[in-house]
Amino acid sequence: MLRNKKTLLECARNTAEYIKKNGGGNFAGFIVDIIRYVDRQDRDSEQKVKQLWQILFSVKSSNIEIIEGGSAVKESYIKFIDEYLGIKKSQNEYIPANTDFNDLSLEEIFYVFAWVRRLTKEEKQGKKDKNKVPDGKRTFNGRNERRFDRNNVKADNKKAYYSNEKHSGKRKDYDNAYGNGKGREQSEPFNNTIAEQLRKIYGKTD
């Protein structure tokens, strides 16, 4: 269960702003894929979070080529891990120095980065249509964006999270509650390409 959604949304907004102010870089979706990969592991919740920080740090240190994009994206990712999340190794564990991410569950971290991905993606779209704001839509720092509210967060993030096979049993309940009808975006598939690369580096999922 997610705890304080308002706090998580603020964390997502601050994270997206940092990324945009520091060279941008389309790596938020990559982090979401890492989270979903970790969630497939046969570990308890606490161990999954620790594994996530370890993988994010390891990618920065020795497996940066796994991130798609040019050197600017990779440099932006490295700076994000070092300066914003501040992930460091301490007594064989990897811990973020950024207190916004302390004590978050894997689902809460997913919630944050799913919103970060949306906000950074819509920033790019906003640059193309920066003076075109459709009627009935709210703007976020002057950019076209769907309403930044609890209902949209719940729909979009659960839609991605429950496409994970481990949560497929909950998917039916989710569809009944939020709909999956005509005109609604289909749940995104698990990124098997990223998963295969991660398996080669970190081992098989359970």
mmCIF file of C-alpha atoms in Angstrom:
data_model
loop_
_atom_site.group_PDB
_atom_site.id
_atom_site.type_symbol
_atom_site.label_atom_id
_atom_site.label_comp_id
_atom_site.label_asym_id
_atom_site.label_seq_id
_atom_site.Cartn_x
_atom_site.Cartn_y
_atom_site.Cartn_z
ATOM 1 C CA MET A 1 0.000 0.000 0.000
ATOM 2 C CA LEU A 2 1.246 3.463 -0.878
ATOM 3 C CA ARG A 3 1.685 5.765 2.066
ATOM 4 C CA ASN A 4 1.534 9.543 1.602
ATOM 5 C CA LYS A 5 0.735 10.051 -2.084
ATOM 6 C CA LYS A 6 1.117 13.818 -1.814
ATOM 7 C CA THR A 7 4.681 13.347 -0.587
ATOM 8 C CA LEU A 8 5.425 10.844 -3.354
ATOM 9 C CA LEU A 9 4.066 13.192 -6.002
ATOM 10 C CA GLU A 10 6.214 16.016 -4.675
ATOM 11 C CA CYS A 11 9.213 13.695 -4.786
ATOM 12 C CA ALA A 12 8.410 12.862 -8.424
ATOM 13 C CA ARG A 13 8.050 16.519 -9.350
ATOM 14 C CA ASN A 14 11.349 17.464 -7.675
ATOM 15 C CA THR A 15 13.119 14.558 -9.351
ATOM 16 C CA ALA A 16 11.766 15.464 -12.786
ATOM 17 C CA GLU A 17 12.791 19.090 -12.305
ATOM 18 C CA TYR A 18 16.321 18.034 -11.400
ATOM 19 C CA ILE A 19 16.603 15.880 -14.507
ATOM 20 C CA LYS A 20 15.324 18.657 -16.745
ATOM 21 C CA LYS A 21 17.677 21.240 -15.215
ATOM 22 C CA ASN A 22 20.698 18.990 -15.562
ATOM 23 C CA GLY A 23 20.762 18.072 -19.202
ATOM 24 C CA GLY A 24 17.599 16.035 -19.382
ATOM 25 C CA GLY A 25 18.085 12.509 -20.577
ATOM 26 C CA ASN A 26 15.546 9.834 -21.370
ATOM 27 C CA PHE A 27 16.537 7.389 -18.623
ATOM 28 C CA ALA A 28 13.458 7.567 -16.370
ATOM 29 C CA GLY A 29 11.807 4.778 -18.366
ATOM 30 C CA PHE A 30 14.970 2.712 -17.984
ATOM 31 C CA ILE A 31 14.742 3.045 -14.196
ATOM 32 C CA VAL A 32 11.086 1.979 -14.323
ATOM 33 C CA ASP A 33 12.146 -1.136 -16.249
ATOM 34 C CA ILE A 34 14.811 -1.875 -13.628
ATOM 35 C CA ILE A 35 12.217 -1.620 -10.867
ATOM 36 C CA ARG A 36 9.912 -4.030 -12.673
ATOM 37 C CA TYR A 37 12.829 -6.414 -13.240
ATOM 38 C CA VAL A 38 13.704 -6.335 -9.529
ATOM 39 C CA ASP A 39 10.077 -6.928 -8.581
ATOM 40 C CA ARG A 40 10.201 -10.256 -10.416
ATOM 41 C CA GLN A 41 12.945 -11.523 -8.140
ATOM 42 C CA ASP A 42 12.171 -14.051 -5.441
ATOM 43 C CA ARG A 43 13.166 -11.787 -2.563
ATOM 44 C CA ASP A 44 11.416 -10.041 0.277
ATOM 45 C CA SER A 45 10.453 -6.388 -0.097
ATOM 46 C CA GLU A 46 13.433 -5.008 1.787
ATOM 47 C CA GLN A 47 15.903 -7.055 -0.242
ATOM 48 C CA LYS A 48 14.303 -5.939 -3.497
ATOM 49 C CA VAL A 49 14.839 -2.284 -2.613
ATOM 50 C CA LYS A 50 18.474 -2.965 -1.732
ATOM 51 C CA GLN A 51 18.943 -4.808 -5.018
ATOM 52 C CA LEU A 52 17.441 -1.885 -6.918
ATOM 53 C CA TRP A 53 19.945 0.611 -5.505
ATOM 54 C CA GLN A 54 22.776 -1.824 -6.186
ATOM 55 C CA ILE A 55 21.788 -2.285 -9.833
ATOM 56 C CA LEU A 56 21.309 1.437 -10.444
ATOM 57 C CA PHE A 57 24.764 2.087 -8.983
ATOM 58 C CA SER A 58 26.336 -0.794 -10.888
ATOM 59 C CA VAL A 59 24.908 0.419 -14.191
ATOM 60 C CA LYS A 60 26.476 3.803 -13.536
ATOM 61 C CA SER A 61 29.814 2.288 -12.608
ATOM 62 C CA SER A 62 30.353 -0.532 -15.080
ATOM 63 C CA ASN A 63 27.335 -1.255 -17.288
ATOM 64 C CA ILE A 64 26.417 2.168 -18.630
ATOM 65 C CA GLU A 65 26.050 0.853 -22.194
ATOM 66 C CA ILE A 66 22.831 -0.887 -21.164
ATOM 67 C CA ILE A 67 21.158 2.539 -21.287
ATOM 68 C CA GLU A 68 19.991 3.439 -24.773
ATOM 69 C CA GLY A 69 20.846 6.863 -26.114
ATOM 70 C CA GLY A 70 23.926 8.945 -26.701
ATOM 71 C CA SER A 71 26.650 10.101 -24.373
ATOM 72 C CA ALA A 72 24.532 12.988 -23.065
ATOM 73 C CA VAL A 73 21.923 10.554 -21.705
ATOM 74 C CA LYS A 74 24.574 8.382 -20.083
ATOM 75 C CA GLU A 75 26.327 11.386 -18.533
ATOM 76 C CA SER A 76 22.996 12.667 -17.254
ATOM 77 C CA TYR A 77 22.263 9.274 -15.675
ATOM 78 C CA ILE A 78 25.649 9.131 -13.947
ATOM 79 C CA LYS A 79 25.176 12.626 -12.541
ATOM 80 C CA PHE A 80 21.681 11.707 -11.373
ATOM 81 C CA ILE A 81 22.916 8.620 -9.497
ATOM 82 C CA ASP A 82 25.902 10.427 -7.966
ATOM 83 C CA GLU A 83 24.463 13.842 -7.182
ATOM 84 C CA TYR A 84 20.697 13.496 -6.868
ATOM 85 C CA LEU A 85 20.107 10.018 -5.506
ATOM 86 C CA GLY A 86 23.583 9.974 -4.008
ATOM 87 C CA ILE A 87 23.804 6.179 -3.997
ATOM 88 C CA LYS A 88 26.875 4.985 -2.143
ATOM 89 C CA LYS A 89 28.136 1.642 -0.913
ATOM 90 C CA SER A 90 28.181 1.284 2.858
ATOM 91 C CA GLN A 91 29.020 -1.997 4.582
ATOM 92 C CA ASN A 92 28.193 -4.067 1.489
ATOM 93 C CA GLU A 93 24.874 -2.275 0.965
ATOM 94 C CA TYR A 94 23.938 0.456 -1.471
ATOM 95 C CA ILE A 95 22.057 3.344 0.086
ATOM 96 C CA PRO A 96 20.717 6.609 -1.403
ATOM 97 C CA ALA A 97 21.784 9.750 0.430
ATOM 98 C CA ASN A 98 18.666 11.548 -0.804
ATOM 99 C CA THR A 99 16.294 11.354 2.158
ATOM 100 C CA ASP A 100 13.243 11.594 -0.127
ATOM 101 C CA PHE A 101 13.912 7.974 -1.099
ATOM 102 C CA ASN A 102 14.750 6.627 2.330
ATOM 103 C CA ASP A 103 12.362 3.994 3.647
ATOM 104 C CA LEU A 104 10.289 3.830 0.447
ATOM 105 C CA SER A 105 8.944 0.453 -0.616
ATOM 106 C CA LEU A 106 9.564 -0.823 -4.133
ATOM 107 C CA GLU A 107 5.989 0.013 -5.113
ATOM 108 C CA GLU A 108 6.426 3.563 -3.844
ATOM 109 C CA ILE A 109 9.689 3.957 -5.746
ATOM 110 C CA PHE A 110 7.895 2.686 -8.847
ATOM 111 C CA TYR A 111 5.112 5.207 -8.255
ATOM 112 C CA VAL A 112 7.628 8.051 -8.101
ATOM 113 C CA PHE A 113 9.597 7.086 -11.197
ATOM 114 C CA ALA A 114 6.517 6.316 -13.268
ATOM 115 C CA TRP A 115 5.522 9.934 -12.678
ATOM 116 C CA VAL A 116 9.070 11.138 -13.338
ATOM 117 C CA ARG A 117 8.960 9.344 -16.680
ATOM 118 C CA ARG A 118 5.671 11.003 -17.555
ATOM 119 C CA LEU A 119 6.811 14.478 -16.548
ATOM 120 C CA THR A 120 10.109 14.291 -18.418
ATOM 121 C CA LYS A 121 8.366 12.824 -21.465
ATOM 122 C CA GLU A 122 5.731 15.546 -21.470
ATOM 123 C CA GLU A 123 8.469 18.148 -21.154
ATOM 124 C CA LYS A 124 9.731 17.072 -24.579
ATOM 125 C CA GLN A 125 6.240 17.157 -26.012
ATOM 126 C CA GLY A 126 5.709 20.551 -24.409
ATOM 127 C CA LYS A 127 8.697 21.963 -26.263
ATOM 128 C CA LYS A 128 7.043 20.994 -29.531
ATOM 129 C CA ASP A 129 3.673 22.451 -28.585
ATOM 130 C CA LYS A 130 4.624 24.916 -25.860
ATOM 131 C CA ASN A 131 2.011 27.450 -26.852
ATOM 132 C CA LYS A 132 -0.746 24.933 -27.477
ATOM 133 C CA VAL A 133 -2.659 24.039 -24.328
ATOM 134 C CA PRO A 134 -5.908 22.193 -25.105
ATOM 135 C CA ASP A 135 -9.058 23.348 -23.352
ATOM 136 C CA GLY A 136 -9.805 21.552 -20.113
ATOM 137 C CA LYS A 137 -6.186 20.625 -19.421
ATOM 138 C CA ARG A 138 -4.018 21.901 -16.605
ATOM 139 C CA THR A 139 -0.488 23.116 -17.234
ATOM 140 C CA PHE A 140 2.560 22.130 -15.225
ATOM 141 C CA ASN A 141 5.141 24.938 -15.336
ATOM 142 C CA GLY A 142 3.586 26.149 -18.583
ATOM 143 C CA ARG A 143 3.586 22.783 -20.334
ATOM 144 C CA ASN A 144 0.688 20.744 -21.568
ATOM 145 C CA GLU A 145 -0.083 17.999 -19.076
ATOM 146 C CA ARG A 146 -3.026 15.943 -17.954
ATOM 147 C CA ARG A 147 -4.339 16.784 -14.527
ATOM 148 C CA PHE A 148 -1.626 16.069 -11.968
ATOM 149 C CA ASP A 149 -3.994 14.422 -9.536
ATOM 150 C CA ARG A 150 -4.490 11.261 -7.566
ATOM 151 C CA ASN A 151 -6.838 9.569 -10.042
ATOM 152 C CA ASN A 152 -4.434 9.832 -12.963
ATOM 153 C CA VAL A 153 -1.518 8.640 -10.856
ATOM 154 C CA LYS A 154 -3.484 5.629 -9.706
ATOM 155 C CA ALA A 155 -4.618 4.712 -13.206
ATOM 156 C CA ASP A 156 -1.328 5.164 -15.025
ATOM 157 C CA ASN A 157 1.035 3.716 -12.471
ATOM 158 C CA LYS A 158 -1.081 0.704 -11.549
ATOM 159 C CA LYS A 159 -1.608 0.014 -15.225
ATOM 160 C CA ALA A 160 2.140 -0.425 -15.689
ATOM 161 C CA TYR A 161 2.781 -2.102 -12.336
ATOM 162 C CA TYR A 162 0.093 -4.735 -12.756
ATOM 163 C CA SER A 163 1.323 -5.648 -16.231
ATOM 164 C CA ASN A 164 4.123 -7.376 -14.318
ATOM 165 C CA GLU A 165 3.407 -11.119 -14.348
ATOM 166 C CA LYS A 166 3.802 -11.400 -10.564
ATOM 167 C CA HIS A 167 0.882 -9.003 -10.139
ATOM 168 C CA SER A 168 -1.282 -10.424 -12.908
ATOM 169 C CA GLY A 169 -3.688 -11.862 -10.358
ATOM 170 C CA LYS A 170 -4.519 -8.336 -9.258
ATOM 171 C CA ARG A 171 -4.864 -7.107 -12.815
ATOM 172 C CA LYS A 172 -8.484 -8.174 -13.213
ATOM 173 C CA ASP A 173 -9.494 -6.253 -10.113
ATOM 174 C CA TYR A 174 -7.609 -3.237 -11.413
ATOM 175 C CA ASP A 175 -9.317 -3.376 -14.806
ATOM 176 C CA ASN A 176 -12.714 -3.673 -13.162
ATOM 177 C CA ALA A 177 -12.005 -0.658 -10.996
ATOM 178 C CA TYR A 178 -10.401 1.641 -13.555
ATOM 179 C CA GLY A 179 -11.556 0.287 -16.885
ATOM 180 C CA ASN A 180 -9.648 -1.023 -19.850
ATOM 181 C CA GLY A 181 -12.073 -0.196 -22.592
ATOM 182 C CA LYS A 182 -11.959 1.478 -25.956
ATOM 183 C CA GLY A 183 -9.735 4.505 -26.079
ATOM 184 C CA ARG A 184 -7.766 3.556 -22.975
ATOM 185 C CA GLU A 185 -4.066 2.963 -23.446
ATOM 186 C CA GLN A 186 -3.160 -0.705 -23.239
ATOM 187 C CA SER A 187 -0.929 -1.831 -20.379
ATOM 188 C CA GLU A 188 2.676 -1.601 -21.388
ATOM 189 C CA PRO A 189 4.478 -4.915 -21.853
ATOM 190 C CA PHE A 190 7.436 -5.870 -19.732
ATOM 191 C CA ASN A 191 10.652 -4.736 -21.417
ATOM 192 C CA ASN A 192 12.108 -8.122 -22.315
ATOM 193 C CA THR A 193 15.146 -6.594 -24.008
ATOM 194 C CA ILE A 194 16.216 -4.824 -20.838
ATOM 195 C CA ALA A 195 15.332 -7.903 -18.783
ATOM 196 C CA GLU A 196 17.564 -10.110 -20.925
ATOM 197 C CA GLN A 197 20.477 -7.697 -20.590
ATOM 198 C CA LEU A 198 19.995 -7.584 -16.835
ATOM 199 C CA ARG A 199 19.822 -11.371 -16.605
ATOM 200 C CA LYS A 200 23.188 -11.624 -18.347
ATOM 201 C CA ILE A 201 24.717 -9.221 -15.844
ATOM 202 C CA TYR A 202 22.906 -9.987 -12.594
ATOM 203 C CA GLY A 203 21.505 -13.471 -13.081
ATOM 204 C CA LYS A 204 18.119 -14.970 -13.869
ATOM 205 C CA THR A 205 14.836 -13.854 -12.435
ATOM 206 C CA ASP A 206 13.007 -16.324 -10.236
#
